[in-house]
Amino acid sequence: MKLRVTDREGHDHEIDAIEGWRVMEIIRDHAMQTPALAIKAECGAALACGTCHVYVDADWVDRLVPPTAEETERMEEDVFALEDNSRLSCQILMTEELDGLHVTLAPGSEP
Amino acid sequence: MTETQAQGETAHRTDVAIIGAGPVGLFAVFELGLLGIKAHLIDILDRPGGQCAELYPEKPIYDIPALPVVSGQELTDRLMEQIKPFSPVFHLSQMATDIAKTETGWRVTTDMDVAIDAKAVVIAAGGGSFTPKKPPLKELPEFEGKSVFYAVRRREAFAGKNLVIAGGGDSALDWTLDLLPVVNSLTLLHRRDDFRAAPHSVAQMRKLVEEGKMKLEIANLKGLEGENGQVSALTVARADKSEDRIPCDTLLAFYGLTMKLGPVGALCEKLGIALENNLIPVDTEKFETSVDGLFAIGDINFYPGKLKLILSGFHEAALMAQKAFHYVYPGQKLRFEYTTSSSNLQEKLGVK
């Protein structure tokens, strides 16, 4: 299972994904080897910060479970450069159906 | 030397200086206190609790031993109650900016020129200092401190300004109401027409908008215009994607707080400690750094197998205290005792 992540410099990384893990956790796990993938995620998926903000590739937006009201509210409060395809990557769970999911690290997600 | 001496006269004296008043720093007061060691704490926030108080006061925590569920605020309150017998001294709303060896131990200095002399220093700074979250705009640095601010130090500095206040929380609303009488014009800019600030301040603000005394703009900040650090307008995008300009000469941005390692990292490096991924390496026996008398506990430290858990920080605090004892009471033997049976410890805890 793969996840495609575009870093904040515009470079693409194809990384191994793990079913059931949060996209944020998968990116964070790979950031140890690939510093360009470093993601702040300071609240640790408590939906308290907005520092794991990503843009979801247009092809994938509708294939994700839509954001909860709490995620939407957190993004509206805490995320700069909010777009229609914005998501908090800690709220996207990796599943077989999302094999190949493409996200881009948003400004404000850098550590 | 006169300067050092002059400072020395006003310096606080204690046994251990703790940088960071989050749960782990607070519990360190307890473990040190049991060993008869006094402590002062420094924290950038205006209240104890660290991340628990600032990031998730209402979020439930489920992995504190014997507390099946506890909120960040409740955990902080309980720790404060637990350490009360040891009368810790708090230096809040300030940041440690220097950690230096002295002839008798250590001196920690803050950005409010508070100096604390101690026999040992414990860094319990978690993810670092909470600092204002900044909009990721390339042009921002040239305006910061000149016409873009993240805090109000002196109200008078805003007199006669054409001010935009950005944000939707209590800070944004409180300063809107407070500064309106002194400014020339004021616009509150928020991303959505829904405010998390106290309802009565929001109601007051809406009334002022209705009366035409201030403006409210619902839009996203996209950029700054101006030159030589002087902002002349903000560019914003509305929900329908249309762009607009808001002329102004001053911006006060209240976008909440985020954690940055801050000066602690550089101070450690100055003392010869090589950071690992912005974390402070320690041993797992005493949680001491490579520098004698300088400890690091909680989320800010690193050792093989480290887990960033509050309970790990508690354990680290207990072991740190065992070693700190020998810096505070050199040559004395440390007796290991239990709170259940030791009248000595119970006396310290004020148990009758």
Coordinates of C-alpha atoms in Angstrom, one line a residue:
Chain A
M1 CA 0.0 0.0 0.0
K2 CA 1.5 3.3 -1.0
L3 CA 1.0 7.0 -0.1
R4 CA 2.2 9.8 -2.3
V5 CA 3.3 12.9 -0.4
T6 CA 4.4 16.1 -2.0
D7 CA 6.7 18.0 0.4
R8 CA 6.6 21.8 1.0
E9 CA 9.3 22.2 -1.7
G10 CA 7.2 20.5 -4.3
H11 CA 9.1 17.2 -4.4
D12 CA 7.1 13.9 -4.6
H13 CA 7.8 11.0 -2.3
E14 CA 6.2 7.6 -2.6
I15 CA 6.1 6.0 0.8
D16 CA 4.8 2.7 2.2
A17 CA 1.5 3.1 4.0
I18 CA 0.1 0.9 6.7
E19 CA -3.6 0.0 6.9
G20 CA -5.3 1.5 9.9
W21 CA -2.6 4.2 10.6
R22 CA -3.4 7.8 10.4
V23 CA -1.9 9.5 7.3
M24 CA -0.1 11.9 9.7
E25 CA 1.5 9.0 11.5
I26 CA 2.6 7.4 8.3
I27 CA 4.2 10.7 7.2
R28 CA 5.8 11.2 10.6
D29 CA 7.2 7.7 10.6
H30 CA 8.9 8.3 7.2
A31 CA 10.2 11.7 8.2
M32 CA 12.9 10.0 10.3
Q33 CA 14.6 8.9 7.1
T34 CA 13.3 11.7 4.9
P35 CA 13.5 15.0 6.7
A36 CA 11.7 16.8 3.9
L37 CA 8.6 15.0 5.1
A38 CA 8.8 16.4 8.7
I39 CA 5.4 17.3 9.9
K40 CA 4.7 19.2 13.1
A41 CA 1.5 17.5 14.3
E42 CA 2.1 19.0 17.7
C43 CA -1.1 17.9 19.5
G44 CA -0.7 14.3 18.5
A45 CA -4.1 13.9 16.7
A46 CA -6.1 15.4 19.6
L47 CA -7.7 17.8 17.0
A48 CA -6.3 20.7 19.0
C49 CA -3.8 22.4 16.6
G50 CA -4.1 22.1 12.8
T51 CA -0.3 21.6 12.3
C52 CA -0.7 18.4 10.2
H53 CA -2.6 20.3 7.5
V54 CA -2.4 18.8 4.0
Y55 CA -4.0 19.4 0.6
V56 CA -5.6 16.3 -0.9
D57 CA -5.2 15.7 -4.6
A58 CA -8.3 16.6 -6.5
D59 CA -8.8 12.9 -7.7
W60 CA -8.9 11.8 -4.1
V61 CA -11.0 14.4 -2.2
D62 CA -14.3 12.6 -2.8
R63 CA -13.0 9.2 -2.0
L64 CA -12.1 10.1 1.6
V65 CA -14.5 9.9 4.5
P66 CA -15.7 13.5 4.8
P67 CA -14.3 15.6 7.7
T68 CA -16.2 15.6 10.9
A69 CA -17.7 18.9 12.2
E70 CA -14.9 19.0 14.8
E71 CA -12.2 18.7 12.1
T72 CA -13.9 21.3 9.9
E73 CA -14.1 23.7 12.9
R74 CA -10.5 23.1 13.8
M75 CA -9.4 23.8 10.3
E76 CA -11.4 27.0 10.1
E77 CA -9.9 28.2 13.4
D78 CA -6.3 27.1 13.2
V79 CA -5.3 26.6 9.6
F80 CA -3.8 29.2 7.3
A81 CA -4.2 28.9 3.6
L82 CA -7.4 26.9 3.9
E83 CA -8.6 25.5 0.6
D84 CA -11.5 23.3 -0.4
N85 CA -9.2 20.3 -0.5
S86 CA -7.7 21.0 3.0
R87 CA -7.7 18.2 5.5
L88 CA -6.0 17.4 8.8
S89 CA -3.9 14.4 8.0
C90 CA -4.4 13.0 11.5
Q91 CA -8.0 12.5 10.7
I92 CA -7.5 10.4 7.6
L93 CA -7.2 6.7 8.3
M94 CA -5.3 4.6 5.7
T95 CA -7.4 1.8 4.1
E96 CA -7.0 -0.5 1.1
E97 CA -9.3 1.8 -0.9
L98 CA -6.9 4.7 -0.3
D99 CA -3.9 2.9 -1.8
G100 CA -2.1 5.5 -3.9
L101 CA -3.6 8.5 -2.0
H102 CA -1.8 11.7 -2.9
V103 CA -1.5 14.6 -0.4
T104 CA 0.6 17.8 -0.3
L105 CA 2.1 19.1 3.0
A106 CA 0.5 22.6 3.5
P107 CA 2.2 25.7 4.8
G108 CA 2.1 25.7 8.6
S109 CA 2.8 22.0 8.9
E110 CA 6.6 22.4 9.1
P111 CA 8.1 21.7 12.5
Chain B
M1 CA 31.9 42.1 37.7
T2 CA 29.8 44.8 39.2
E3 CA 27.0 44.0 36.9
T4 CA 27.0 40.3 38.0
Q5 CA 27.1 41.4 41.6
A6 CA 24.2 43.8 41.2
Q7 CA 22.2 41.1 39.6
G8 CA 23.3 38.7 42.3
E9 CA 21.7 40.9 44.9
T10 CA 18.3 40.6 43.3
A11 CA 18.6 36.9 42.3
H12 CA 16.3 34.4 43.7
R13 CA 18.0 31.6 45.5
T14 CA 16.7 28.0 45.5
D15 CA 17.8 24.4 45.3
V16 CA 16.6 23.5 41.8
A17 CA 15.4 25.7 38.9
I18 CA 12.9 24.0 36.7
I19 CA 12.3 25.3 33.2
G20 CA 8.7 24.4 32.2
A21 CA 5.7 24.1 34.4
G22 CA 3.9 21.4 32.5
P23 CA 2.8 18.2 34.2
V24 CA 6.3 16.8 34.3
G25 CA 7.8 20.0 35.7
L26 CA 5.1 20.1 38.3
F27 CA 5.6 16.5 39.4
A28 CA 9.3 17.2 39.6
V29 CA 8.5 19.6 42.4
F30 CA 6.8 16.7 44.3
E31 CA 9.7 14.3 43.9
L32 CA 12.3 16.9 44.8
G33 CA 10.1 18.1 47.7
L34 CA 10.0 14.6 49.2
L35 CA 13.8 14.8 49.4
G36 CA 13.8 18.2 51.0
I37 CA 14.7 20.1 47.9
K38 CA 13.0 23.4 47.1
A39 CA 12.2 24.5 43.5
H40 CA 11.4 27.5 41.4
L41 CA 9.6 27.1 38.0
I42 CA 9.8 29.2 34.9
D43 CA 7.1 29.1 32.2
I44 CA 6.3 31.2 29.1
L45 CA 2.5 30.7 29.7
D46 CA 0.7 32.8 32.3
R47 CA -0.4 29.7 34.2
P48 CA 0.9 26.2 35.0
G49 CA 0.0 23.1 33.0
G50 CA 1.9 23.5 29.8
Q51 CA 0.4 21.7 26.8
C52 CA -2.3 20.2 29.1
A53 CA -3.5 23.7 30.0
E54 CA -2.9 25.4 26.6
L55 CA -3.5 22.8 23.9
Y56 CA -6.1 20.5 25.4
P57 CA -7.5 21.6 28.7
E58 CA -10.8 19.9 28.0
K59 CA -9.5 16.8 26.2
P60 CA -9.7 13.6 28.2
I61 CA -6.4 11.7 28.9
Y62 CA -6.8 8.0 29.5
D63 CA -3.3 6.8 30.3
I64 CA -2.5 8.4 33.7
P65 CA -2.0 5.5 36.2
A66 CA -5.1 5.1 38.5
L67 CA -7.0 7.9 36.7
P68 CA -9.2 6.2 34.1
V69 CA -10.0 9.5 32.6
V70 CA -8.8 13.0 33.4
S71 CA -8.8 16.3 31.5
G72 CA -5.7 18.3 30.9
Q73 CA -6.9 21.0 33.2
E74 CA -8.0 18.6 35.9
L75 CA -4.6 16.8 35.8
T76 CA -2.9 20.2 36.2
D77 CA -5.2 21.2 39.1
R78 CA -4.5 17.9 40.8
L79 CA -0.7 18.2 40.4
M80 CA -0.9 21.7 41.8
E81 CA -2.8 20.4 44.8
Q82 CA -0.2 17.6 45.2
I83 CA 2.8 19.9 45.2
K84 CA 1.2 22.6 47.4
P85 CA 3.0 21.4 50.6
F86 CA 6.3 22.2 48.9
S87 CA 5.4 25.8 48.1
P88 CA 7.1 26.0 44.7
V89 CA 7.7 29.5 43.4
F90 CA 6.4 30.2 39.8
H91 CA 7.9 32.7 37.4
L92 CA 5.2 32.8 34.7
S93 CA 4.8 34.6 31.4
Q94 CA 8.6 34.5 30.9
M95 CA 11.1 32.5 29.0
A96 CA 14.4 31.2 30.2
T97 CA 17.0 33.0 28.1
D98 CA 20.2 31.9 29.8
I99 CA 21.5 28.9 31.7
A100 CA 25.0 29.6 33.0
K101 CA 27.4 27.8 35.4
T102 CA 28.4 29.8 38.5
E103 CA 30.9 29.2 41.2
T104 CA 28.2 27.8 43.4
G105 CA 26.0 26.0 40.9
W106 CA 23.8 27.5 38.2
R107 CA 22.1 30.8 37.3
V108 CA 19.0 30.8 35.1
T109 CA 17.9 34.1 33.7
T110 CA 14.6 35.0 32.0
D111 CA 13.6 37.5 29.4
M112 CA 12.0 39.5 32.3
D113 CA 15.5 39.8 33.9
V114 CA 14.6 37.5 36.7
A115 CA 17.7 35.5 37.9
I116 CA 17.4 32.3 39.8
D117 CA 20.5 30.8 41.5
A118 CA 20.3 27.0 42.0
K119 CA 22.4 24.0 42.6
A120 CA 20.9 22.1 39.7
V121 CA 18.7 22.9 36.6
V122 CA 16.0 20.7 35.3
I123 CA 14.7 21.3 31.7
A124 CA 11.1 20.1 31.5
A125 CA 10.2 22.2 28.5
G126 CA 8.1 19.7 26.6
G127 CA 7.8 20.7 23.0
G128 CA 9.4 24.0 23.7
S129 CA 8.1 27.5 24.4
F130 CA 4.6 28.5 23.3
T131 CA 5.0 31.3 20.8
P132 CA 2.5 33.2 18.7
K133 CA 1.4 31.3 15.6
K134 CA 2.3 33.4 12.5
P135 CA 0.6 33.4 9.1
P136 CA 2.9 31.7 6.6
L137 CA 3.4 34.8 4.5
K138 CA 6.9 35.3 2.9
E139 CA 6.8 39.1 3.3
L140 CA 5.9 38.9 7.0
P141 CA 9.4 39.2 8.6
E142 CA 10.1 42.7 7.2
F143 CA 7.0 44.1 8.9
E144 CA 7.3 42.2 12.3
G145 CA 7.9 44.5 15.2
K146 CA 7.5 47.6 13.0
S147 CA 3.8 47.5 12.0
V148 CA 2.8 43.9 12.6
F149 CA 2.6 42.7 16.2
Y150 CA 1.5 39.5 18.1
A151 CA 1.0 41.1 21.5
V152 CA 0.3 44.4 23.1
R153 CA 3.1 45.6 25.4
R154 CA 2.0 49.2 25.6
R155 CA -1.6 50.2 24.8
E156 CA -0.4 53.8 23.9
A157 CA 1.7 52.4 21.0
F158 CA -1.6 51.9 19.2
A159 CA -3.0 55.4 19.7
G160 CA -4.2 57.0 16.5
K161 CA -3.5 53.9 14.4
N162 CA -5.6 52.5 11.7
L163 CA -5.6 49.0 13.2
V164 CA -6.6 45.6 12.0
I165 CA -6.9 42.9 14.6
A166 CA -6.9 39.4 13.2
G167 CA -8.3 36.4 15.0
G168 CA -11.5 35.1 16.6
G169 CA -10.5 34.1 20.1
D170 CA -10.5 35.9 23.4
S171 CA -7.2 37.8 22.8
A172 CA -8.6 39.2 19.5
L173 CA -11.9 40.2 21.0
D174 CA -10.5 41.6 24.3
W175 CA -8.0 43.8 22.6
T176 CA -10.6 44.9 20.0
L177 CA -12.7 46.2 22.9
D178 CA -9.8 47.6 24.8
L179 CA -8.0 49.4 22.0
L180 CA -11.0 50.8 20.2
P181 CA -11.1 54.0 22.3
V182 CA -7.5 54.9 21.5
V183 CA -7.2 54.0 17.8
N184 CA -8.2 56.1 14.8
S185 CA -10.0 53.1 13.1
L186 CA -10.3 49.5 13.9
T187 CA -11.2 46.4 11.8
L188 CA -11.6 43.0 13.2
L189 CA -10.6 40.3 10.6
H190 CA -11.7 36.7 11.1
R191 CA -11.9 33.7 8.9
R192 CA -15.5 33.0 9.6
D193 CA -18.5 34.7 11.2
D194 CA -18.3 32.6 14.3
F195 CA -16.2 33.4 17.3
R196 CA -14.9 31.2 20.1
A197 CA -14.3 34.2 22.4
A198 CA -16.6 34.9 25.4
P199 CA -20.1 35.5 24.1
H200 CA -20.5 38.8 25.9
S201 CA -17.4 40.3 24.2
V202 CA -18.7 39.0 20.9
A203 CA -22.1 40.6 21.5
Q204 CA -20.3 43.9 22.5
M205 CA -18.2 43.8 19.3
R206 CA -21.3 43.2 17.1
K207 CA -23.0 46.1 18.7
L208 CA -20.0 48.4 18.0
V209 CA -20.1 47.2 14.4
E210 CA -23.8 48.0 14.1
E211 CA -23.2 51.4 15.5
G212 CA -20.5 52.0 12.9
K213 CA -17.7 52.4 15.5
M214 CA -15.6 49.6 14.0
K215 CA -15.7 47.2 11.1
L216 CA -15.9 43.4 11.0
E217 CA -14.4 41.6 7.9
I218 CA -14.9 37.9 7.3
A219 CA -12.0 36.8 5.1
N220 CA -8.7 35.0 5.0
L221 CA -5.5 37.0 5.2
K222 CA -3.5 36.4 2.0
G223 CA -0.8 39.0 2.0
L224 CA 0.7 42.3 3.2
E225 CA 1.3 45.5 1.2
G226 CA 3.7 48.2 2.2
E227 CA 7.4 49.1 2.3
N228 CA 10.2 49.5 4.7
G229 CA 8.4 47.5 7.3
Q230 CA 5.4 49.8 7.2
V231 CA 2.2 48.0 6.2
S232 CA -0.3 50.0 4.1
A233 CA -2.9 47.4 3.4
L234 CA -3.8 43.7 3.8
T235 CA -4.9 41.6 0.9
V236 CA -7.7 39.2 1.9
A237 CA -9.7 36.5 0.2
R238 CA -13.4 36.1 0.9
A239 CA -15.3 32.8 1.1
D240 CA -16.5 33.3 -2.6
K241 CA -12.7 33.5 -3.5
S242 CA -12.9 37.2 -4.4
E243 CA -9.9 39.2 -3.3
D244 CA -10.0 42.5 -1.5
R245 CA -7.8 45.1 0.2
I246 CA -8.1 46.4 3.7
P247 CA -6.0 49.6 4.1
C248 CA -4.4 49.9 7.5
D249 CA -1.1 51.0 9.1
T250 CA -0.9 48.4 11.9
L251 CA -1.8 44.7 12.2
L252 CA -2.2 42.8 15.5
A253 CA -2.5 39.1 14.8
F254 CA -3.9 36.7 17.4
Y255 CA -3.8 33.2 15.7
G256 CA -3.2 31.2 18.9
L257 CA 0.1 29.7 20.1
T258 CA 2.4 27.0 18.8
M259 CA 5.5 25.3 20.3
K260 CA 9.0 26.3 19.3
L261 CA 12.1 24.9 20.9
G262 CA 13.2 28.5 21.7
P263 CA 16.5 29.5 23.4
V264 CA 16.8 26.3 25.4
G265 CA 18.1 24.4 22.4
A266 CA 20.8 27.0 21.7
L267 CA 21.7 27.2 25.4
C268 CA 22.3 23.4 25.6
E269 CA 24.5 23.6 22.5
K270 CA 26.4 26.4 24.1
L271 CA 27.0 24.1 27.1
G272 CA 28.4 21.5 24.7
I273 CA 25.3 19.3 24.5
A274 CA 24.6 18.0 20.9
L275 CA 20.9 17.9 20.4
E276 CA 19.3 15.0 18.6
N277 CA 16.4 16.0 16.4
N278 CA 15.9 19.1 18.6
L279 CA 15.8 16.8 21.7
I280 CA 18.2 16.8 24.6
P281 CA 20.0 13.5 25.1
V282 CA 20.1 12.2 28.7
D283 CA 21.1 9.0 30.4
T284 CA 18.4 6.7 31.7
E285 CA 19.7 6.4 35.2
K286 CA 19.5 10.0 36.3
F287 CA 18.1 11.7 33.3
E288 CA 21.1 14.0 33.4
T289 CA 22.6 15.6 30.3
S290 CA 26.3 15.3 29.5
V291 CA 26.8 18.4 31.7
D292 CA 26.8 17.7 35.5
G293 CA 23.8 19.2 37.3
L294 CA 21.8 19.9 34.2
F295 CA 18.9 17.5 33.7
A296 CA 16.2 17.1 31.1
I297 CA 12.9 15.3 31.7
G298 CA 9.6 14.8 29.8
D299 CA 9.0 15.3 26.1
I300 CA 12.1 17.4 25.6
N301 CA 14.6 14.6 26.3
F302 CA 15.8 11.7 24.3
Y303 CA 17.2 8.3 25.1
P304 CA 16.9 4.9 23.4
G305 CA 13.3 3.7 23.8
K306 CA 12.0 7.1 24.8
L307 CA 8.2 7.4 24.7
K308 CA 6.6 10.9 24.9
L309 CA 4.2 10.0 27.6
I310 CA 3.3 12.0 30.7
L311 CA 3.8 8.9 32.8
S312 CA 7.4 8.5 31.4
G313 CA 8.1 12.1 32.5
F314 CA 6.8 11.3 36.0
H315 CA 9.2 8.4 36.3
E316 CA 12.1 10.5 34.9
A317 CA 11.3 13.2 37.5
A318 CA 11.7 10.6 40.4
L319 CA 15.0 9.4 39.2
M320 CA 16.3 12.9 38.5
A321 CA 15.5 13.9 42.0
Q322 CA 17.7 11.1 43.4
K323 CA 20.7 12.6 41.7
A324 CA 19.8 16.2 42.2
F325 CA 19.8 15.5 45.9
H326 CA 23.6 15.1 45.8
Y327 CA 24.1 18.5 44.2
V328 CA 21.9 20.1 46.8
Y329 CA 23.2 18.2 49.8
P330 CA 26.7 17.1 48.8
G331 CA 28.2 14.4 51.0
Q332 CA 24.8 13.5 52.6
K333 CA 23.4 10.0 52.4
L334 CA 20.0 9.7 50.7
R335 CA 17.6 7.4 52.6
F336 CA 15.0 5.7 50.3
E337 CA 11.6 5.9 52.0
Y338 CA 7.9 5.3 51.2
T339 CA 5.2 7.9 51.7
T340 CA 3.0 5.1 53.1
S341 CA 5.3 4.5 56.1
S342 CA 7.8 7.3 56.5
S343 CA 6.8 9.8 59.2
N344 CA 9.6 12.1 57.8
L345 CA 7.9 12.2 54.3
Q346 CA 4.4 12.5 55.8
E347 CA 5.6 15.5 57.8
K348 CA 6.9 17.1 54.6
L349 CA 3.5 16.4 53.0
G350 CA 1.7 18.0 55.9
V351 CA -0.1 14.7 56.8
K352 CA -1.5 14.8 60.3

